[in-house]
Backbone as JSON, one array per atom type, in Angstrom:
{
  "sequence": "XXXXXXXXXXXXXXXXXXXXXXXXXXXXXXXXXXXXXXXXXXXXXXXXXXXXXXXXXXXXXXXXXXXXXXXXXXXXXXXXXXXXXXXXXXXXXXXXXXXXXXXXXXXXXXXXXXXXXXXXXXXXXXXXXXXXXXXXXXXXXXXXXXXXXXXXXXXXXXXXXXXXXXXXXXXXXXXXXXXXXXXXXXXXXXXXXX",
  "N": [[118.26, 196.32, 144.33], [117.04, 194.12, 143.16], [118.41, 192.06, 144.44], [117.42, 192.3, 147.05], [114.69, 191.66, 146.68], [114.9, 188.99, 145.82], [116.06, 187.86, 148.11], [113.98, 188.31, 149.98], [111.91, 186.78, 148.79], [113.08, 184.24, 149.01], [113.18, 183.92, 151.81], [110.43, 183.93, 152.4], [109.66, 181.58, 151.04], [111.05, 179.67, 152.52], [109.98, 179.93, 155.11], [107.19, 179.71, 154.9], [106.18, 176.92, 154.61], [106.59, 175.9, 157.25], [104.97, 177.55, 158.8], [102.42, 176.9, 157.9], [102.23, 174.28, 158.82], [101.56, 174.26, 161.49], [98.85, 174.19, 163.74], [96.21, 176.58, 164.19], [95.17, 176.71, 166.78], [97.23, 175.6, 168.37], [99.2, 177.44, 167.94], [98.25, 179.82, 169.0], [97.14, 179.52, 171.53], [97.1, 178.35, 174.96], [96.81, 175.6, 177.24], [94.56, 176.3, 178.7], [91.28, 177.58, 178.25], [89.61, 180.51, 177.97], [86.45, 181.84, 178.19], [84.09, 184.43, 177.67], [80.8, 185.75, 178.02], [77.31, 186.37, 177.21], [73.9, 185.97, 178.33], [70.41, 185.13, 177.94], [67.83, 184.59, 180.15], [65.23, 182.46, 181.43], [63.36, 181.85, 184.2], [61.64, 179.85, 186.58], [60.49, 181.36, 189.37], [59.84, 180.16, 191.77], [58.06, 181.39, 193.39], [54.87, 182.3, 193.87], [53.98, 180.44, 192.04], [52.32, 177.36, 191.44], [53.71, 175.01, 190.93], [57.19, 174.16, 190.99], [58.46, 173.52, 188.68], [60.41, 174.12, 185.72], [58.96, 174.01, 183.42], [56.38, 174.67, 183.88], [53.88, 177.14, 184.71], [54.38, 179.36, 182.97], [53.53, 182.0, 182.61], [54.33, 183.09, 184.96], [57.07, 183.14, 185.01], [60.27, 184.6, 185.58], [62.23, 186.79, 183.62], [65.41, 187.57, 182.29], [68.75, 189.0, 182.01], [72.15, 187.85, 181.72], [75.64, 187.52, 182.66], [78.53, 185.66, 181.88], [81.49, 183.78, 182.65], [83.94, 181.48, 181.73], [86.56, 179.28, 182.52], [88.04, 176.86, 180.95], [89.3, 173.5, 181.28], [91.21, 173.76, 183.38], [92.37, 171.95, 185.05], [92.86, 168.98, 183.7], [89.76, 167.75, 182.72], [88.41, 169.52, 184.27], [87.07, 172.66, 185.04], [86.38, 176.19, 185.66], [83.61, 178.23, 186.49], [81.93, 181.35, 186.43], [79.15, 183.42, 187.15], [76.71, 185.99, 186.67], [73.42, 187.01, 187.15], [70.47, 188.74, 186.3], [67.23, 188.83, 186.95], [64.78, 190.55, 186.07], [62.42, 191.07, 184.71], [59.03, 190.44, 183.59], [57.42, 187.67, 185.1], [55.36, 187.03, 188.06], [54.62, 189.58, 188.59], [54.03, 192.71, 190.33], [56.42, 193.64, 191.37], [58.34, 191.6, 191.89], [61.65, 190.45, 191.87], [64.71, 188.77, 191.06], [68.17, 188.06, 191.61], [71.45, 186.72, 190.9], [74.73, 185.78, 191.96], [77.18, 183.81, 191.28], [79.66, 181.17, 191.52], [81.95, 178.5, 190.67], [83.06, 175.03, 190.26], [83.21, 173.38, 187.03], [82.66, 170.54, 184.98], [83.82, 168.82, 182.18], [81.88, 166.57, 180.56], [81.53, 165.33, 178.11], [82.71, 165.41, 174.76], [82.48, 165.98, 171.38], [83.48, 166.61, 168.23], [82.25, 169.73, 167.53], [80.58, 169.93, 169.72], [80.06, 170.15, 173.21], [79.47, 168.91, 176.49], [78.72, 169.85, 179.81], [78.82, 169.47, 183.38], [77.94, 171.29, 186.27], [78.62, 172.85, 189.45], [77.71, 175.33, 191.28], [78.13, 177.99, 193.68], [77.12, 180.68, 195.85], [75.72, 183.93, 196.16], [72.33, 184.95, 196.27], [69.76, 187.27, 195.5], [66.62, 188.63, 196.43], [63.84, 190.62, 195.65], [60.89, 191.03, 197.12], [57.43, 190.83, 196.09], [55.0, 193.54, 196.25], [56.26, 195.24, 198.09], [57.15, 193.65, 200.25], [59.57, 193.27, 201.38], [63.1, 192.48, 201.15], [66.0, 190.41, 200.49], [69.19, 188.7, 200.89], [70.62, 185.57, 200.08], [72.42, 182.55, 200.82], [73.39, 180.4, 198.2], [73.15, 177.29, 196.52], [73.88, 175.79, 193.42], [73.41, 173.41, 191.29], [73.87, 172.24, 187.91], [73.65, 171.98, 184.28], [75.36, 172.31, 181.14], [75.27, 172.81, 177.64], [77.37, 173.28, 174.94], [78.0, 174.6, 171.73], [80.33, 174.9, 169.23], [80.51, 177.52, 167.03], [82.42, 178.9, 165.59], [86.02, 179.03, 165.81], [86.36, 180.83, 167.88], [83.79, 181.46, 168.83], [80.97, 180.36, 170.66], [77.73, 178.87, 171.02], [75.43, 178.56, 173.69], [73.46, 176.56, 175.88], [71.79, 176.22, 178.9], [70.77, 174.56, 181.93], [69.73, 175.27, 185.2], [69.42, 174.6, 188.64], [68.54, 176.13, 191.45], [69.22, 176.35, 194.95], [68.12, 177.96, 197.6], [69.06, 178.09, 200.64], [68.48, 179.35, 203.16], [66.1, 180.75, 202.9], [63.2, 182.56, 203.82], [59.82, 182.81, 203.46], [57.77, 184.91, 204.21], [57.91, 187.44, 206.78], [58.06, 185.99, 210.0], [57.33, 183.46, 209.16], [58.37, 179.97, 208.87], [61.76, 178.93, 208.02], [62.0, 177.75, 204.89], [63.33, 177.48, 202.54], [64.03, 178.14, 199.02], [63.56, 177.37, 195.61], [64.39, 178.38, 192.85], [64.52, 177.79, 189.33], [65.67, 177.19, 185.96], [66.17, 177.98, 182.46], [68.89, 179.08, 180.38], [70.03, 180.88, 177.55], [72.59, 181.57, 175.34], [75.63, 183.23, 174.16], [79.14, 182.68, 173.83], [82.44, 184.03, 173.89], [85.7, 183.41, 172.93], [88.61, 184.39, 174.55]],
  "CA": [[116.85, 196.1, 144.53], [116.74, 192.74, 142.77], [118.94, 191.2, 145.49], [116.5, 192.35, 148.19], [113.5, 190.9, 146.31], [115.26, 187.56, 145.82], [116.24, 187.48, 149.51], [112.64, 188.28, 150.57], [111.22, 185.62, 148.23], [113.7, 183.06, 149.61], [112.73, 183.81, 153.2], [109.02, 183.52, 152.37], [109.6, 180.17, 150.63], [111.56, 178.83, 153.61], [109.15, 180.05, 156.31], [105.79, 179.37, 154.63], [105.76, 175.55, 154.97], [106.56, 175.69, 158.7], [103.81, 178.27, 159.33], [101.23, 176.12, 157.54], [102.2, 172.99, 159.49], [101.11, 174.4, 162.86], [97.44, 174.55, 163.84], [95.96, 177.89, 164.78], [94.99, 176.54, 168.22], [98.53, 175.39, 168.99], [100.01, 178.65, 167.8], [97.71, 181.01, 169.67], [96.53, 179.3, 172.85], [97.67, 177.36, 175.84], [95.87, 174.55, 177.61], [93.34, 176.89, 179.25], [90.44, 178.33, 177.33], [88.78, 181.46, 178.71], [85.32, 182.36, 177.43], [83.18, 185.36, 178.32], [79.61, 185.83, 177.19], [76.06, 186.88, 177.74], [72.78, 185.02, 178.26], [69.04, 185.49, 178.25], [67.36, 183.52, 181.03], [63.84, 182.37, 181.88], [63.39, 181.04, 185.43], [60.5, 179.76, 187.47], [61.06, 181.93, 190.59], [59.36, 179.42, 192.95], [57.26, 182.34, 194.18], [53.63, 182.59, 193.17], [53.65, 179.35, 191.12], [51.91, 176.14, 192.12], [54.77, 174.03, 190.73], [58.51, 174.76, 190.8], [59.03, 173.02, 187.43], [60.67, 175.18, 184.75], [58.04, 173.85, 182.3], [55.05, 175.1, 184.31], [53.71, 178.51, 185.19], [55.13, 180.24, 182.07], [53.17, 183.4, 182.82], [54.96, 183.54, 186.19], [58.53, 183.09, 184.89], [61.07, 185.82, 185.51], [63.11, 186.82, 182.45], [66.49, 188.52, 182.53], [70.03, 188.91, 181.32], [73.25, 187.38, 182.55], [77.01, 187.53, 182.16], [79.17, 184.42, 182.29], [82.9, 183.59, 182.29], [84.37, 180.1, 181.93], [87.95, 178.88, 182.26], [87.96, 175.41, 180.72], [90.49, 172.65, 181.35], [92.2, 174.25, 184.34], [93.06, 170.7, 185.39], [92.21, 167.93, 182.89], [88.44, 168.16, 182.25], [87.82, 170.38, 185.28], [87.21, 174.1, 184.8], [85.76, 177.11, 186.61], [82.6, 179.11, 185.89], [81.35, 182.41, 187.24], [78.02, 184.02, 186.45], [75.83, 186.96, 187.33], [72.14, 187.01, 186.43], [69.49, 189.71, 186.8], [65.9, 188.46, 186.48], [64.03, 191.75, 186.43], [61.24, 191.31, 183.88], [57.92, 189.48, 183.53], [57.11, 187.1, 186.4], [54.0, 187.23, 188.54], [54.35, 191.01, 188.72], [54.0, 193.37, 191.64], [57.76, 194.0, 191.82], [59.23, 190.48, 192.19], [62.91, 190.4, 191.12], [65.75, 187.92, 191.63], [69.49, 188.15, 190.97], [72.39, 185.72, 191.41], [76.18, 185.97, 191.77], [77.59, 182.44, 191.6], [80.9, 180.67, 190.92], [82.3, 177.16, 191.11], [83.66, 174.14, 189.26], [82.42, 172.73, 185.98], [83.39, 169.37, 184.5], [83.44, 168.41, 180.83], [81.44, 165.18, 180.53], [81.51, 164.78, 176.76], [83.08, 166.32, 173.67], [82.55, 165.35, 170.05], [83.54, 167.68, 167.22], [82.0, 171.08, 168.07], [79.63, 169.86, 170.83], [80.6, 169.79, 174.52], [78.5, 168.9, 177.59], [79.35, 170.1, 181.1], [78.07, 169.5, 184.64], [78.52, 172.34, 187.1], [78.15, 173.01, 190.81], [78.07, 176.69, 191.67], [77.6, 178.51, 194.94], [77.29, 182.13, 195.96], [74.67, 184.73, 196.79], [71.17, 185.34, 195.47], [69.01, 188.37, 196.09], [65.23, 188.71, 196.0], [62.96, 191.72, 196.04], [59.56, 190.42, 197.17], [56.37, 191.7, 195.55], [54.19, 194.36, 197.15], [57.12, 195.82, 199.13], [57.2, 192.75, 201.4], [60.95, 193.15, 201.83], [64.11, 191.89, 200.27], [67.05, 189.73, 201.24], [70.23, 187.97, 200.17], [70.66, 184.22, 200.62], [73.42, 181.62, 200.31], [72.77, 179.61, 197.14], [73.81, 176.17, 195.84], [73.26, 175.73, 192.1], [73.86, 172.41, 190.32], [73.29, 172.45, 186.58], [74.32, 171.41, 183.12], [75.52, 173.22, 180.01], [75.66, 172.28, 176.33], [77.97, 174.33, 174.11], [78.3, 174.21, 170.35], [81.25, 175.86, 168.63], [80.18, 178.03, 165.7], [83.73, 179.16, 165.02], [87.05, 178.75, 166.79], [86.22, 181.76, 168.99], [82.4, 181.72, 169.23], [80.11, 179.21, 170.98], [76.39, 179.12, 171.54], [75.29, 177.73, 174.88], [72.15, 176.37, 176.5], [72.05, 175.6, 180.2], [69.72, 174.42, 182.93], [70.28, 175.47, 186.54], [68.49, 174.41, 189.74], [69.11, 176.85, 192.59], [68.71, 176.02, 196.27], [68.36, 179.06, 198.53], [68.85, 177.32, 201.87], [67.98, 180.09, 204.31], [65.0, 181.64, 202.52], [61.97, 182.58, 204.6], [58.84, 183.48, 202.61], [57.32, 186.16, 204.79], [58.33, 187.55, 208.18], [57.32, 185.15, 210.93], [57.18, 182.1, 208.64], [59.59, 179.16, 209.04], [62.71, 178.88, 206.91], [61.7, 176.56, 204.08], [64.12, 177.5, 201.32], [63.43, 178.54, 197.74], [64.25, 176.62, 194.55], [64.22, 178.87, 191.48], [65.26, 177.01, 188.34], [65.27, 177.53, 184.61], [67.07, 177.83, 181.32], [69.58, 180.25, 179.83], [70.46, 180.72, 176.17], [73.52, 182.67, 175.12], [76.82, 183.08, 173.33], [80.42, 182.88, 174.5], [83.53, 184.45, 173.01], [87.0, 182.98, 173.45], [89.62, 185.45, 174.62]],
  "C": [[116.47, 194.64, 144.24], [117.25, 191.76, 143.82], [117.98, 191.14, 146.67], [115.23, 191.55, 147.89], [113.75, 189.4, 146.32], [115.42, 187.05, 147.25], [114.88, 187.35, 150.2], [111.86, 187.06, 150.07], [111.78, 184.32, 148.82], [113.25, 182.85, 151.04], [111.29, 183.34, 153.25], [108.9, 182.04, 152.02], [110.09, 179.23, 151.73], [110.61, 178.8, 154.81], [107.73, 179.53, 156.08], [105.41, 177.94, 154.98], [105.69, 175.33, 156.48], [105.38, 176.42, 159.34], [102.55, 177.46, 159.07], [101.13, 174.83, 158.35], [101.7, 173.08, 160.93], [99.64, 174.83, 162.88], [97.31, 175.91, 164.5], [95.83, 177.78, 166.3], [96.32, 176.39, 168.93], [99.37, 176.65, 168.96], [99.54, 179.79, 168.68], [97.14, 180.76, 171.05], [97.32, 178.28, 173.65], [96.62, 176.32, 176.15], [94.54, 175.12, 178.1], [92.59, 177.65, 178.16], [89.53, 179.21, 178.16], [87.72, 182.01, 177.78], [84.57, 183.37, 178.29], [81.95, 185.48, 177.42], [78.42, 186.39, 177.91], [74.94, 185.88, 177.5], [71.46, 185.75, 178.46], [68.48, 184.31, 179.03], [65.86, 183.61, 181.26], [63.8, 181.38, 183.03], [62.02, 181.03, 186.09], [61.02, 180.24, 188.83], [60.71, 181.17, 191.86], [58.66, 180.36, 193.92], [56.02, 182.65, 193.35], [53.24, 181.54, 192.14], [53.3, 178.11, 191.92], [53.01, 175.09, 192.07], [56.09, 174.75, 190.51], [59.17, 174.3, 189.5], [59.29, 174.17, 186.46], [59.75, 175.09, 183.53], [56.62, 174.26, 182.65], [55.06, 176.58, 184.64], [54.47, 179.52, 184.31], [54.79, 181.7, 182.28], [53.76, 183.96, 184.12], [56.48, 183.55, 186.14], [59.14, 184.49, 184.9], [62.01, 185.7, 184.32], [64.19, 187.85, 182.73], [67.72, 188.24, 181.71], [71.11, 188.44, 182.28], [74.59, 187.53, 181.85], [77.69, 186.28, 182.7], [80.63, 184.42, 181.84], [83.28, 182.16, 182.65], [85.86, 179.97, 181.65], [87.93, 177.36, 182.16], [89.31, 174.75, 180.88], [91.59, 173.26, 182.22], [93.03, 173.07, 184.83], [92.28, 169.57, 184.72], [90.86, 168.44, 182.39], [87.73, 169.12, 183.21], [88.11, 171.85, 184.97], [86.5, 174.89, 185.89], [84.75, 177.96, 185.86], [82.17, 180.15, 186.9], [80.22, 183.05, 186.46], [77.32, 185.04, 187.33], [74.57, 187.03, 186.49], [71.18, 187.97, 187.11], [68.14, 189.41, 186.17], [64.92, 189.55, 186.9], [62.72, 191.94, 185.68], [60.26, 190.16, 183.96], [57.62, 188.96, 184.93], [55.68, 187.37, 186.82], [53.65, 188.7, 188.76], [54.49, 191.52, 190.13], [55.39, 193.58, 192.23], [58.71, 192.86, 192.16], [60.45, 190.52, 191.27], [63.86, 189.45, 191.85], [67.05, 188.16, 190.89], [70.43, 187.16, 191.65], [73.82, 186.12, 191.06], [76.84, 184.68, 192.24], [78.91, 182.09, 190.91], [81.17, 179.27, 191.44], [82.85, 176.32, 189.98], [82.65, 173.7, 188.2], [83.29, 171.64, 185.37], [82.88, 168.98, 183.11], [83.14, 166.92, 180.81], [81.64, 164.53, 179.17], [81.97, 165.85, 175.78], [83.16, 165.5, 172.4], [82.43, 166.47, 169.03], [83.3, 169.03, 167.9], [81.08, 171.09, 169.28], [80.33, 169.43, 172.11], [79.5, 169.88, 175.57], [79.25, 169.01, 178.91], [78.34, 169.92, 182.23], [78.74, 170.55, 185.5], [77.89, 172.34, 188.48], [78.6, 174.36, 191.34], [77.54, 177.01, 193.05], [77.88, 180.0, 195.0], [76.1, 182.76, 196.64], [73.56, 185.03, 195.79], [70.38, 186.37, 196.25], [67.59, 188.36, 195.55], [64.62, 190.01, 196.5], [61.55, 191.15, 195.97], [58.52, 191.38, 196.61], [55.66, 192.48, 196.65], [54.98, 194.94, 198.32], [57.15, 194.97, 200.4], [58.63, 192.5, 201.87], [61.85, 192.55, 200.78], [65.16, 191.22, 201.13], [68.03, 189.04, 200.32], [70.42, 186.63, 200.87], [71.8, 183.41, 200.0], [72.72, 180.67, 199.34], [73.69, 178.5, 196.65], [73.11, 176.03, 194.49], [73.9, 174.67, 191.21], [73.2, 172.68, 188.96], [74.09, 171.76, 185.5], [74.32, 172.39, 181.97], [75.88, 172.42, 178.76], [76.19, 173.45, 175.52], [78.27, 173.77, 172.73], [79.16, 175.29, 169.72], [80.82, 176.24, 167.22], [81.45, 178.31, 164.91], [84.75, 178.81, 166.09], [86.88, 179.63, 168.03], [84.81, 181.87, 169.56], [81.66, 180.42, 169.49], [78.71, 179.7, 171.3], [76.19, 178.14, 172.69], [73.84, 177.71, 175.36], [72.43, 175.72, 177.84], [70.78, 175.54, 181.03], [70.39, 174.55, 184.29], [69.17, 175.34, 187.56], [69.11, 175.04, 190.98], [68.43, 176.44, 193.89], [69.11, 177.15, 197.21], [68.04, 178.52, 199.92], [68.2, 178.1, 203.0], [66.77, 180.96, 204.03], [63.78, 181.44, 203.4], [60.97, 183.4, 203.77], [58.43, 184.85, 203.11], [57.79, 186.24, 206.24], [57.43, 186.71, 209.09], [57.1, 183.72, 210.45], [58.46, 181.3, 208.87], [60.49, 179.26, 207.81], [62.44, 177.6, 206.13], [62.46, 176.54, 202.77], [63.33, 177.94, 200.1], [64.23, 177.82, 196.66], [63.94, 177.17, 193.16], [65.03, 177.99, 190.53], [64.77, 177.37, 186.95], [66.4, 177.38, 183.62], [67.68, 179.17, 180.92], [70.08, 179.9, 178.44], [71.4, 181.87, 175.87], [74.65, 182.33, 174.17], [78.04, 183.31, 174.2], [81.48, 183.22, 173.47], [84.85, 184.08, 173.66], [87.99, 184.12, 173.4], [90.98, 184.94, 174.22]]
}
């Protein structure tokens, strides 16, 4: 029994310094970092508001939830982001809802300690349900934006982002010309590193 304890103690003494010398990040991850998370969003829907600014028409903003996934540093500072957002609450009322399903590249502009800033350019599909049963539709969407992330722990980040959406083929009401729609706003959320 004493031989086994001495052998075990010897192994621990030999292995312990080498385990301590490696960082947790190097031991448990590769170059890619995959985050998944959730967000709360407030967007000016660009419907029923005099101004499309995200700082105006607060009583007309749509509020909703979103899911996001980021793969950072796929190639150098370039990564990929995908998001889905459902803006189903508040707004000007009468049944207006918007949802988005977007994906595209994101680029890390700055990193210092736990703070990182990203620029992104997403594209995909957005859906609107117009108020007063005036119809619904899905539209191709371009969405440039920016994200700030702050690492709380090695696995958890908080994030704030601004996104400006361009719905190129949107037509307000039947018979009107195609003039596009530009919903834009802010999202606040958390991400978890897998």
